[in-house]
mmCIF file of N, CA, C and O in Angstrom:
data_model
loop_
_atom_site.group_PDB
_atom_site.id
_atom_site.type_symbol
_atom_site.label_atom_id
_atom_site.label_comp_id
_atom_site.label_asym_id
_atom_site.label_seq_id
_atom_site.Cartn_x
_atom_site.Cartn_y
_atom_site.Cartn_z
ATOM 1 N N MET A 26 0.850 -1.177 0.000
ATOM 2 C CA MET A 26 0.000 0.000 0.000
ATOM 3 C C MET A 26 0.897 1.242 0.000
ATOM 4 O O MET A 26 1.867 1.306 0.743
ATOM 5 N N GLN A 27 0.572 2.193 -0.848
ATOM 6 C CA GLN A 27 1.271 3.467 -0.940
ATOM 7 C C GLN A 27 0.365 4.567 -0.391
ATOM 8 O O GLN A 27 -0.843 4.557 -0.634
ATOM 9 N N TYR A 28 0.960 5.508 0.314
ATOM 10 C CA TYR A 28 0.203 6.620 0.894
ATOM 11 C C TYR A 28 0.734 7.958 0.394
ATOM 12 O O TYR A 28 1.944 8.143 0.279
ATOM 13 N N ILE A 29 -0.178 8.867 0.111
ATOM 14 C CA ILE A 29 0.167 10.261 -0.160
ATOM 15 C C ILE A 29 -0.081 10.999 1.141
ATOM 16 O O ILE A 29 -1.142 10.865 1.746
ATOM 17 N N TYR A 30 0.911 11.773 1.563
ATOM 18 C CA TYR A 30 0.794 12.473 2.836
ATOM 19 C C TYR A 30 1.137 13.955 2.680
ATOM 20 O O TYR A 30 1.747 14.370 1.695
ATOM 21 N N LYS A 31 0.754 14.707 3.683
ATOM 22 C CA LYS A 31 1.048 16.139 3.738
ATOM 23 C C LYS A 31 1.674 16.434 5.093
ATOM 24 O O LYS A 31 1.093 16.104 6.128
ATOM 25 N N LEU A 32 2.882 17.019 5.075
ATOM 26 C CA LEU A 32 3.510 17.473 6.307
ATOM 27 C C LEU A 32 3.051 18.901 6.566
ATOM 28 O O LEU A 32 3.171 19.762 5.696
ATOM 29 N N VAL A 33 2.540 19.140 7.752
ATOM 30 C CA VAL A 33 2.060 20.456 8.155
ATOM 31 C C VAL A 33 3.028 20.996 9.209
ATOM 32 O O VAL A 33 3.459 20.258 10.094
ATOM 33 N N PHE A 34 3.355 22.279 9.100
ATOM 34 C CA PHE A 34 4.335 22.898 9.982
ATOM 35 C C PHE A 34 3.719 24.023 10.809
ATOM 36 O O PHE A 34 2.772 24.667 10.371
ATOM 37 N N THR A 35 4.305 24.265 11.976
ATOM 38 C CA THR A 35 3.916 25.440 12.746
ATOM 39 C C THR A 35 4.691 26.634 12.182
ATOM 40 O O THR A 35 5.787 26.474 11.654
ATOM 41 N N GLY A 36 4.120 27.799 12.254
ATOM 42 C CA GLY A 36 4.820 29.003 11.826
ATOM 43 C C GLY A 36 4.680 29.339 10.357
ATOM 44 O O GLY A 36 5.244 30.324 9.887
ATOM 45 N N THR A 37 3.951 28.533 9.600
ATOM 46 C CA THR A 37 3.738 28.805 8.174
ATOM 47 C C THR A 37 2.505 28.058 7.690
ATOM 48 O O THR A 37 2.109 27.059 8.292
ATOM 49 N N THR A 38 1.931 28.560 6.624
ATOM 50 C CA THR A 38 0.801 27.852 6.012
ATOM 51 C C THR A 38 1.282 26.921 4.899
ATOM 52 O O THR A 38 0.497 26.179 4.329
ATOM 53 N N LYS A 39 2.585 26.958 4.591
ATOM 54 C CA LYS A 39 3.138 26.070 3.572
ATOM 55 C C LYS A 39 3.242 24.653 4.124
ATOM 56 O O LYS A 39 3.309 24.442 5.332
ATOM 57 N N PHE A 40 3.278 23.684 3.228
ATOM 58 C CA PHE A 40 3.316 22.273 3.608
ATOM 59 C C PHE A 40 4.120 21.507 2.578
ATOM 60 O O PHE A 40 4.563 22.055 1.569
ATOM 61 N N TYR A 41 4.314 20.229 2.825
ATOM 62 C CA TYR A 41 5.075 19.365 1.933
ATOM 63 C C TYR A 41 4.224 18.142 1.607
ATOM 64 O O TYR A 41 3.618 17.547 2.487
ATOM 65 N N ILE A 42 4.188 17.769 0.330
ATOM 66 C CA ILE A 42 3.452 16.590 -0.135
ATOM 67 C C ILE A 42 4.457 15.498 -0.467
ATOM 68 O O ILE A 42 5.461 15.752 -1.137
ATOM 69 N N GLY A 43 4.190 14.276 -0.006
ATOM 70 C CA GLY A 43 5.084 13.169 -0.288
ATOM 71 C C GLY A 43 4.341 11.856 -0.424
ATOM 72 O O GLY A 43 3.111 11.798 -0.322
ATOM 73 N N GLN A 44 5.118 10.803 -0.631
ATOM 74 C CA GLN A 44 4.577 9.463 -0.849
ATOM 75 C C GLN A 44 5.420 8.467 -0.055
ATOM 76 O O GLN A 44 6.647 8.606 0.012
ATOM 77 N N THR A 45 4.781 7.485 0.538
ATOM 78 C CA THR A 45 5.515 6.492 1.316
ATOM 79 C C THR A 45 4.719 5.204 1.454
ATOM 80 O O THR A 45 3.506 5.192 1.237
ATOM 81 N N GLU A 46 5.414 4.145 1.835
ATOM 82 C CA GLU A 46 4.752 2.887 2.181
ATOM 83 C C GLU A 46 4.500 2.803 3.683
ATOM 84 O O GLU A 46 3.645 2.054 4.122
ATOM 85 N N ASN A 47 5.275 3.559 4.478
ATOM 86 C CA ASN A 47 5.145 3.520 5.932
ATOM 87 C C ASN A 47 5.100 4.953 6.471
ATOM 88 O O ASN A 47 6.134 5.625 6.558
ATOM 89 N N VAL A 48 3.935 5.418 6.836
ATOM 90 C CA VAL A 48 3.721 6.813 7.237
ATOM 91 C C VAL A 48 4.499 7.155 8.511
ATOM 92 O O VAL A 48 5.151 8.202 8.578
ATOM 93 N N GLU A 49 4.449 6.307 9.505
ATOM 94 C CA GLU A 49 5.124 6.598 10.773
ATOM 95 C C GLU A 49 6.641 6.695 10.606
ATOM 96 O O GLU A 49 7.275 7.613 11.126
ATOM 97 N N THR A 50 7.214 5.758 9.868
ATOM 98 C CA THR A 50 8.660 5.782 9.634
ATOM 99 C C THR A 50 9.053 7.013 8.834
ATOM 100 O O THR A 50 10.059 7.668 9.131
ATOM 101 N N ARG A 51 8.274 7.333 7.827
ATOM 102 C CA ARG A 51 8.583 8.505 6.992
ATOM 103 C C ARG A 51 8.497 9.796 7.800
ATOM 104 O O ARG A 51 9.322 10.690 7.639
ATOM 105 N N PHE A 52 7.512 9.890 8.679
ATOM 106 C CA PHE A 52 7.351 11.061 9.539
ATOM 107 C C PHE A 52 8.595 11.246 10.414
ATOM 108 O O PHE A 52 9.179 12.328 10.475
ATOM 109 N N ARG A 53 9.030 10.166 11.067
ATOM 110 C CA ARG A 53 10.236 10.233 11.907
ATOM 111 C C ARG A 53 11.466 10.592 11.081
ATOM 112 O O ARG A 53 12.322 11.363 11.515
ATOM 113 N N ASN A 54 11.539 10.039 9.864
ATOM 114 C CA ASN A 54 12.673 10.308 8.981
ATOM 115 C C ASN A 54 12.750 11.794 8.626
ATOM 116 O O ASN A 54 13.831 12.389 8.647
ATOM 117 N N HIS A 55 11.608 12.390 8.291
ATOM 118 C CA HIS A 55 11.593 13.833 7.993
ATOM 119 C C HIS A 55 12.096 14.633 9.188
ATOM 120 O O HIS A 55 12.931 15.523 9.040
ATOM 121 N N ILE A 56 11.591 14.340 10.360
ATOM 122 C CA ILE A 56 11.983 15.078 11.569
ATOM 123 C C ILE A 56 13.486 14.945 11.817
ATOM 124 O O ILE A 56 14.186 15.948 12.022
ATOM 125 N N GLU A 57 13.986 13.716 11.789
ATOM 126 C CA GLU A 57 15.409 13.479 12.058
ATOM 127 C C GLU A 57 16.308 14.191 11.056
ATOM 128 O O GLU A 57 17.294 14.821 11.429
ATOM 129 N N ARG A 58 15.963 14.102 9.787
ATOM 130 C CA ARG A 58 16.814 14.724 8.762
ATOM 131 C C ARG A 58 16.775 16.247 8.837
ATOM 132 O O ARG A 58 17.797 16.903 8.648
ATOM 133 N N LEU A 59 15.617 16.822 9.101
ATOM 134 C CA LEU A 59 15.529 18.275 9.247
ATOM 135 C C LEU A 59 16.339 18.742 10.456
ATOM 136 O O LEU A 59 17.081 19.729 10.371
ATOM 137 N N GLN A 60 16.232 18.037 11.563
ATOM 138 C CA GLN A 60 16.965 18.411 12.771
ATOM 139 C C GLN A 60 18.473 18.276 12.599
ATOM 140 O O GLN A 60 19.237 19.027 13.185
ATOM 141 N N ARG A 61 18.887 17.340 11.759
ATOM 142 C CA ARG A 61 20.324 17.125 11.508
ATOM 143 C C ARG A 61 20.838 17.928 10.309
ATOM 144 O O ARG A 61 21.988 17.759 9.901
ATOM 145 N N ASN A 62 19.979 18.752 9.739
ATOM 146 C CA ASN A 62 20.345 19.579 8.578
ATOM 147 C C ASN A 62 20.748 18.715 7.381
ATOM 148 O O ASN A 62 21.656 19.047 6.633
ATOM 149 N N ARG A 63 20.029 17.611 7.168
ATOM 150 C CA ARG A 63 20.355 16.676 6.093
ATOM 151 C C ARG A 63 19.135 16.275 5.261
ATOM 152 O O ARG A 63 19.107 15.197 4.679
ATOM 153 N N HIS A 64 18.156 17.146 5.204
ATOM 154 C CA HIS A 64 16.946 16.813 4.447
ATOM 155 C C HIS A 64 17.221 16.880 2.949
ATOM 156 O O HIS A 64 17.976 17.742 2.491
ATOM 157 N N HIS A 65 16.628 15.976 2.170
ATOM 158 C CA HIS A 65 16.843 15.943 0.718
ATOM 159 C C HIS A 65 16.256 17.162 0.015
ATOM 160 O O HIS A 65 16.684 17.518 -1.077
ATOM 161 N N ASN A 66 15.296 17.832 0.639
ATOM 162 C CA ASN A 66 14.657 19.000 0.039
ATOM 163 C C ASN A 66 15.329 20.260 0.584
ATOM 164 O O ASN A 66 15.055 20.705 1.694
ATOM 165 N N VAL A 67 16.226 20.838 -0.201
ATOM 166 C CA VAL A 67 17.019 21.992 0.226
ATOM 167 C C VAL A 67 16.124 23.187 0.559
ATOM 168 O O VAL A 67 16.369 23.898 1.532
ATOM 169 N N HIS A 68 15.087 23.397 -0.231
ATOM 170 C CA HIS A 68 14.154 24.508 0.005
ATOM 171 C C HIS A 68 13.505 24.376 1.386
ATOM 172 O O HIS A 68 13.486 25.334 2.169
ATOM 173 N N LEU A 69 13.008 23.202 1.696
ATOM 174 C CA LEU A 69 12.394 22.955 2.990
ATOM 175 C C LEU A 69 13.420 23.070 4.108
ATOM 176 O O LEU A 69 13.149 23.678 5.148
ATOM 177 N N GLN A 70 14.612 22.542 3.904
ATOM 178 C CA GLN A 70 15.656 22.611 4.930
ATOM 179 C C GLN A 70 16.014 24.052 5.260
ATOM 180 O O GLN A 70 16.151 24.419 6.425
ATOM 181 N N ARG A 71 16.154 24.888 4.230
ATOM 182 C CA ARG A 71 16.479 26.306 4.470
ATOM 183 C C ARG A 71 15.382 27.017 5.248
ATOM 184 O O ARG A 71 15.652 27.791 6.151
ATOM 185 N N TRP A 72 14.140 26.758 4.875
ATOM 186 C CA TRP A 72 13.008 27.339 5.606
ATOM 187 C C TRP A 72 13.009 26.863 7.047
ATOM 188 O O TRP A 72 12.787 27.638 7.972
ATOM 189 N N PHE A 73 13.241 25.588 7.243
ATOM 190 C CA PHE A 73 13.266 25.001 8.574
ATOM 191 C C PHE A 73 14.336 25.683 9.432
ATOM 192 O O PHE A 73 14.076 26.082 10.568
ATOM 193 N N ASN A 74 15.534 25.831 8.881
ATOM 194 C CA ASN A 74 16.639 26.437 9.615
ATOM 195 C C ASN A 74 16.387 27.915 9.907
ATOM 196 O O ASN A 74 16.609 28.386 11.021
ATOM 197 N N LYS A 75 15.932 28.644 8.909
ATOM 198 C CA LYS A 75 15.752 30.098 9.031
ATOM 199 C C LYS A 75 14.589 30.452 9.965
ATOM 200 O O LYS A 75 14.681 31.389 10.753
ATOM 201 N N ASN A 76 13.500 29.745 9.859
ATOM 202 C CA ASN A 76 12.276 30.101 10.576
ATOM 203 C C ASN A 76 11.986 29.230 11.793
ATOM 204 O O ASN A 76 10.941 29.369 12.411
ATOM 205 N N LEU A 77 12.913 28.335 12.110
ATOM 206 C CA LEU A 77 12.741 27.443 13.258
ATOM 207 C C LEU A 77 11.393 26.737 13.228
ATOM 208 O O LEU A 77 10.653 26.702 14.204
ATOM 209 N N LEU A 78 11.091 26.183 12.059
ATOM 210 C CA LEU A 78 9.838 25.454 11.893
ATOM 211 C C LEU A 78 9.859 24.164 12.693
ATOM 212 O O LEU A 78 10.911 23.583 12.927
ATOM 213 N N THR A 79 8.687 23.722 13.053
ATOM 214 C CA THR A 79 8.537 22.385 13.611
ATOM 215 C C THR A 79 7.404 21.706 12.849
ATOM 216 O O THR A 79 6.469 22.361 12.386
ATOM 217 N N ILE A 80 7.535 20.405 12.694
ATOM 218 C CA ILE A 80 6.494 19.648 12.016
ATOM 219 C C ILE A 80 5.355 19.446 13.001
ATOM 220 O O ILE A 80 5.542 18.855 14.057
ATOM 221 N N ALA A 81 4.199 19.975 12.665
ATOM 222 C CA ALA A 81 3.036 19.868 13.541
ATOM 223 C C ALA A 81 2.355 18.521 13.392
ATOM 224 O O ALA A 81 1.935 17.925 14.377
ATOM 225 N N SER A 82 2.238 18.049 12.151
ATOM 226 C CA SER A 82 1.543 16.785 11.934
ATOM 227 C C SER A 82 1.818 16.247 10.534
ATOM 228 O O SER A 82 2.343 16.948 9.677
ATOM 229 N N ILE A 83 1.440 15.002 10.358
ATOM 230 C CA ILE A 83 1.451 14.375 9.041
ATOM 231 C C ILE A 83 0.026 13.907 8.789
ATOM 232 O O ILE A 83 -0.585 13.273 9.650
ATOM 233 N N GLU A 84 -0.510 14.276 7.644
ATOM 234 C CA GLU A 84 -1.891 13.927 7.302
ATOM 235 C C GLU A 84 -1.885 13.021 6.085
ATOM 236 O O GLU A 84 -1.278 13.346 5.071
ATOM 237 N N VAL A 85 -2.537 11.880 6.182
ATOM 238 C CA VAL A 85 -2.662 10.984 5.038
ATOM 239 C C VAL A 85 -3.789 11.520 4.154
ATOM 240 O O VAL A 85 -4.920 11.692 4.604
ATOM 241 N N LEU A 86 -3.453 11.809 2.898
ATOM 242 C CA LEU A 86 -4.430 12.349 1.950
ATOM 243 C C LEU A 86 -5.137 11.240 1.171
ATOM 244 O O LEU A 86 -6.298 11.388 0.808
ATOM 245 N N ALA A 87 -4.402 10.145 0.896
ATOM 246 C CA ALA A 87 -4.979 9.052 0.110
ATOM 247 C C ALA A 87 -4.089 7.821 0.224
ATOM 248 O O ALA A 87 -2.918 7.918 0.584
ATOM 249 N N SER A 88 -4.664 6.667 -0.093
ATOM 250 C CA SER A 88 -3.887 5.431 -0.146
ATOM 251 C C SER A 88 -4.206 4.706 -1.441
ATOM 252 O O SER A 88 -5.323 4.800 -1.955
ATOM 253 N N PHE A 89 -3.205 3.993 -1.959
ATOM 254 C CA PHE A 89 -3.338 3.323 -3.256
ATOM 255 C C PHE A 89 -2.654 1.965 -3.225
ATOM 256 O O PHE A 89 -1.592 1.809 -2.642
ATOM 257 N N GLU A 90 -3.247 1.018 -3.907
ATOM 258 C CA GLU A 90 -2.598 -0.266 -4.161
ATOM 259 C C GLU A 90 -1.715 -0.152 -5.401
ATOM 260 O O GLU A 90 -0.657 -0.771 -5.480
ATOM 261 N N ASP A 91 -2.148 0.663 -6.352
ATOM 262 C CA ASP A 91 -1.465 0.816 -7.636
ATOM 263 C C ASP A 91 -0.455 1.961 -7.567
ATOM 264 O O ASP A 91 -0.810 3.101 -7.294
ATOM 265 N N ARG A 92 0.820 1.659 -7.815
ATOM 266 C CA ARG A 92 1.900 2.657 -7.730
ATOM 267 C C ARG A 92 1.725 3.772 -8.756
ATOM 268 O O ARG A 92 1.980 4.937 -8.454
ATOM 269 N N THR A 93 1.303 3.444 -9.967
ATOM 270 C CA THR A 93 1.118 4.458 -10.996
ATOM 271 C C THR A 93 0.040 5.450 -10.606
ATOM 272 O O THR A 93 0.214 6.663 -10.744
ATOM 273 N N ALA A 94 -1.074 4.956 -10.096
ATOM 274 C CA ALA A 94 -2.157 5.839 -9.646
ATOM 275 C C ALA A 94 -1.686 6.719 -8.496
ATOM 276 O O ALA A 94 -2.031 7.903 -8.417
ATOM 277 N N CYS A 95 -0.863 6.161 -7.618
ATOM 278 C CA CYS A 95 -0.322 6.919 -6.493
ATOM 279 C C CYS A 95 0.593 8.041 -7.002
ATOM 280 O O CYS A 95 0.488 9.183 -6.551
ATOM 281 N N ASP A 96 1.488 7.721 -7.928
ATOM 282 C CA ASP A 96 2.378 8.730 -8.515
ATOM 283 C C ASP A 96 1.575 9.853 -9.161
ATOM 284 O O ASP A 96 1.884 11.036 -8.991
ATOM 285 N N GLU A 97 0.548 9.481 -9.904
ATOM 286 C CA GLU A 97 -0.275 10.483 -10.586
ATOM 287 C C GLU A 97 -0.996 11.383 -9.595
ATOM 288 O O GLU A 97 -1.064 12.596 -9.786
ATOM 289 N N PHE A 98 -1.505 10.808 -8.515
ATOM 290 C CA PHE A 98 -2.216 11.618 -7.524
ATOM 291 C C PHE A 98 -1.246 12.532 -6.772
ATOM 292 O O PHE A 98 -1.558 13.685 -6.487
ATOM 293 N N GLU A 99 -0.051 12.026 -6.470
ATOM 294 C CA GLU A 99 0.954 12.867 -5.817
ATOM 295 C C GLU A 99 1.294 14.067 -6.694
ATOM 296 O O GLU A 99 1.337 15.209 -6.224
ATOM 297 N N GLU A 100 1.526 13.827 -7.972
ATOM 298 C CA GLU A 100 1.843 14.919 -8.895
ATOM 299 C C GLU A 100 0.678 15.901 -9.005
ATOM 300 O O GLU A 100 0.892 17.118 -9.061
ATOM 301 N N PHE A 101 -0.537 15.407 -9.021
ATOM 302 C CA PHE A 101 -1.720 16.275 -9.048
ATOM 303 C C PHE A 101 -1.750 17.167 -7.800
ATOM 304 O O PHE A 101 -1.931 18.385 -7.901
ATOM 305 N N CYS A 102 -1.559 16.581 -6.632
ATOM 306 C CA CYS A 102 -1.590 17.356 -5.375
ATOM 307 C C CYS A 102 -0.495 18.420 -5.350
ATOM 308 O O CYS A 102 -0.739 19.564 -4.947
ATOM 309 N N ILE A 103 0.698 18.050 -5.775
ATOM 310 C CA ILE A 103 1.812 18.998 -5.788
ATOM 311 C C ILE A 103 1.534 20.134 -6.760
ATOM 312 O O ILE A 103 1.702 21.311 -6.423
ATOM 313 N N THR A 104 1.096 19.798 -7.962
ATOM 314 C CA THR A 104 0.833 20.814 -8.982
ATOM 315 C C THR A 104 -0.285 21.764 -8.561
ATOM 316 O O THR A 104 -0.171 22.980 -8.729
ATOM 317 N N GLU A 105 -1.354 21.216 -8.001
ATOM 318 C CA GLU A 105 -2.504 22.039 -7.607
ATOM 319 C C GLU A 105 -2.196 22.982 -6.441
ATOM 320 O O GLU A 105 -2.895 23.963 -6.247
ATOM 321 N N THR A 106 -1.148 22.667 -5.675
ATOM 322 C CA THR A 106 -0.813 23.499 -4.516
ATOM 323 C C THR A 106 0.585 24.103 -4.633
ATOM 324 O O THR A 106 1.202 24.490 -3.642
ATOM 325 N N TRP A 107 1.088 24.187 -5.856
ATOM 326 C CA TRP A 107 2.479 24.590 -6.106
ATOM 327 C C TRP A 107 2.864 25.886 -5.395
ATOM 328 O O TRP A 107 3.970 26.009 -4.873
ATOM 329 N N ASP A 108 1.985 26.860 -5.361
ATOM 330 C CA ASP A 108 2.303 28.153 -4.735
ATOM 331 C C ASP A 108 2.238 28.092 -3.207
ATOM 332 O O ASP A 108 2.599 29.058 -2.540
ATOM 333 N N ARG A 109 1.815 26.955 -2.643
ATOM 334 C CA ARG A 109 1.656 26.848 -1.190
ATOM 335 C C ARG A 109 2.452 25.698 -0.572
ATOM 336 O O ARG A 109 2.302 25.427 0.608
ATOM 337 N N ASN A 110 3.272 25.018 -1.370
ATOM 338 C CA ASN A 110 3.998 23.881 -0.796
ATOM 339 C C ASN A 110 5.511 24.070 -0.872
ATOM 340 O O ASN A 110 6.001 24.984 -1.539
ATOM 341 N N PHE A 111 6.228 23.225 -0.162
ATOM 342 C CA PHE A 111 7.696 23.250 -0.123
ATOM 343 C C PHE A 111 8.333 22.313 -1.146
ATOM 344 O O PHE A 111 9.560 22.216 -1.196
ATOM 345 N N ASN A 112 7.547 21.624 -1.939
ATOM 346 C CA ASN A 112 8.107 20.674 -2.899
ATOM 347 C C ASN A 112 8.984 21.391 -3.916
ATOM 348 O O ASN A 112 8.703 22.517 -4.305
ATOM 349 N N VAL A 113 10.045 20.735 -4.339
ATOM 350 C CA VAL A 113 10.969 21.329 -5.301
ATOM 351 C C VAL A 113 10.741 20.830 -6.724
ATOM 352 O O VAL A 113 11.349 21.322 -7.660
ATOM 353 N N SER A 114 9.883 19.832 -6.882
ATOM 354 C CA SER A 114 9.574 19.293 -8.200
ATOM 355 C C SER A 114 8.092 18.960 -8.262
ATOM 356 O O SER A 114 7.497 18.570 -7.256
ATOM 357 N N LYS A 115 7.536 19.098 -9.436
ATOM 358 C CA LYS A 115 6.137 18.715 -9.639
ATOM 359 C C LYS A 115 6.014 17.233 -9.982
ATOM 360 O O LYS A 115 4.923 16.714 -10.120
ATOM 361 N N LYS A 116 7.134 16.554 -10.099
ATOM 362 C CA LYS A 116 7.137 15.121 -10.404
ATOM 363 C C LYS A 116 7.177 14.305 -9.131
ATOM 364 O O LYS A 116 7.760 14.708 -8.133
ATOM 365 N N SER A 117 6.588 13.142 -9.182
ATOM 366 C CA SER A 117 6.617 12.206 -8.070
ATOM 367 C C SER A 117 8.057 11.788 -7.803
ATOM 368 O O SER A 117 8.819 11.547 -8.736
ATOM 369 N N GLU A 118 8.437 11.691 -6.540
ATOM 370 C CA GLU A 118 9.792 11.255 -6.193
ATOM 371 C C GLU A 118 10.081 9.856 -6.715
ATOM 372 O O GLU A 118 11.193 9.551 -7.085
ATOM 373 N N SER A 119 9.084 8.988 -6.748
ATOM 374 C CA SER A 119 9.332 7.632 -7.239
ATOM 375 C C SER A 119 9.625 7.650 -8.735
ATOM 376 O O SER A 119 10.426 6.867 -9.222
ATOM 377 N N VAL A 120 9.018 8.565 -9.461
ATOM 378 C CA VAL A 120 9.308 8.706 -10.895
ATOM 379 C C VAL A 120 10.722 9.228 -11.086
ATOM 380 O O VAL A 120 11.483 8.735 -11.916
ATOM 381 N N ILE A 121 11.123 10.202 -10.275
ATOM 382 C CA ILE A 121 12.473 10.756 -10.363
ATOM 383 C C ILE A 121 13.500 9.680 -10.053
ATOM 384 O O ILE A 121 14.505 9.551 -10.740
ATOM 385 N N SER A 122 13.253 8.866 -9.032
ATOM 386 C CA SER A 122 14.172 7.778 -8.672
ATOM 387 C C SER A 122 14.315 6.772 -9.796
ATOM 388 O O SER A 122 15.412 6.304 -10.079
ATOM 389 N N LEU A 123 13.220 6.436 -10.446
ATOM 390 C CA LEU A 123 13.275 5.487 -11.566
ATOM 391 C C LEU A 123 14.119 6.040 -12.699
ATOM 392 O O LEU A 123 14.919 5.327 -13.294
ATOM 393 N N VAL A 124 13.969 7.319 -13.000
ATOM 394 C CA VAL A 124 14.749 7.940 -14.075
ATOM 395 C C VAL A 124 16.221 7.964 -13.695
ATOM 396 O O VAL A 124 17.077 7.596 -14.496
ATOM 397 N N LYS A 125 16.555 8.365 -12.468
ATOM 398 C CA LYS A 125 17.950 8.390 -12.033
ATOM 399 C C LYS A 125 18.569 7.006 -12.097
ATOM 400 O O LYS A 125 19.693 6.843 -12.537
ATOM 401 N N ASN A 126 17.844 5.984 -11.653
ATOM 402 C CA ASN A 126 18.362 4.622 -11.661
ATOM 403 C C ASN A 126 18.578 4.102 -13.068
ATOM 404 O O ASN A 126 19.549 3.406 -13.335
ATOM 405 N N SER A 127 17.698 4.453 -13.996
ATOM 406 C CA SER A 127 17.870 3.972 -15.366
ATOM 407 C C SER A 127 19.034 4.666 -16.055
ATOM 408 O O SER A 127 19.713 4.078 -16.887
ATOM 409 N N VAL A 128 19.321 5.921 -15.682
ATOM 410 C CA VAL A 128 20.449 6.649 -16.252
ATOM 411 C C VAL A 128 21.757 6.123 -15.652
ATOM 412 O O VAL A 128 22.756 5.954 -16.332
ATOM 413 N N ALA A 129 21.739 5.824 -14.356
ATOM 414 C CA ALA A 129 22.935 5.366 -13.661
ATOM 415 C C ALA A 129 23.346 3.959 -14.072
ATOM 416 O O ALA A 129 24.529 3.642 -14.064
ATOM 417 N N SER A 130 22.407 3.136 -14.444
ATOM 418 C CA SER A 130 22.746 1.756 -14.818
ATOM 419 C C SER A 130 22.108 1.393 -16.152
ATOM 420 O O SER A 130 21.083 0.750 -16.200
ATOM 421 N N PRO A 131 22.741 1.829 -17.258
ATOM 422 C CA PRO A 131 22.178 1.535 -18.569
ATOM 423 C C PRO A 131 22.222 0.053 -18.887
ATOM 424 O O PRO A 131 23.097 -0.662 -18.448
ATOM 425 N N SER A 132 21.239 -0.385 -19.665
ATOM 426 C CA SER A 132 21.149 -1.812 -20.029
ATOM 427 C C SER A 132 22.034 -2.128 -21.194
ATOM 428 O O SER A 132 22.262 -1.378 -22.065
#
């Protein structure tokens, strides 16, 4: 099962949209990486550092059995809220990972 989630922060109305198989683990991972200044999203990390943001909650927006449908819904959510979110790409992270992996290891 894949989940689309939204990270909500104190001190701002902006949020982050993501995708995961394990919501609790992903939530802890975001917190740990932000606190250690090692988050993969540089835009979010800078905001976190500058404004002393804290993650208020993680909200599950949807769940999917089908990975393609999940990717499409994540991209829809990111695109529809582009002016209000911390995401750095309108593409699903799983799509970006697939492209990077195929470039890194050609057949």
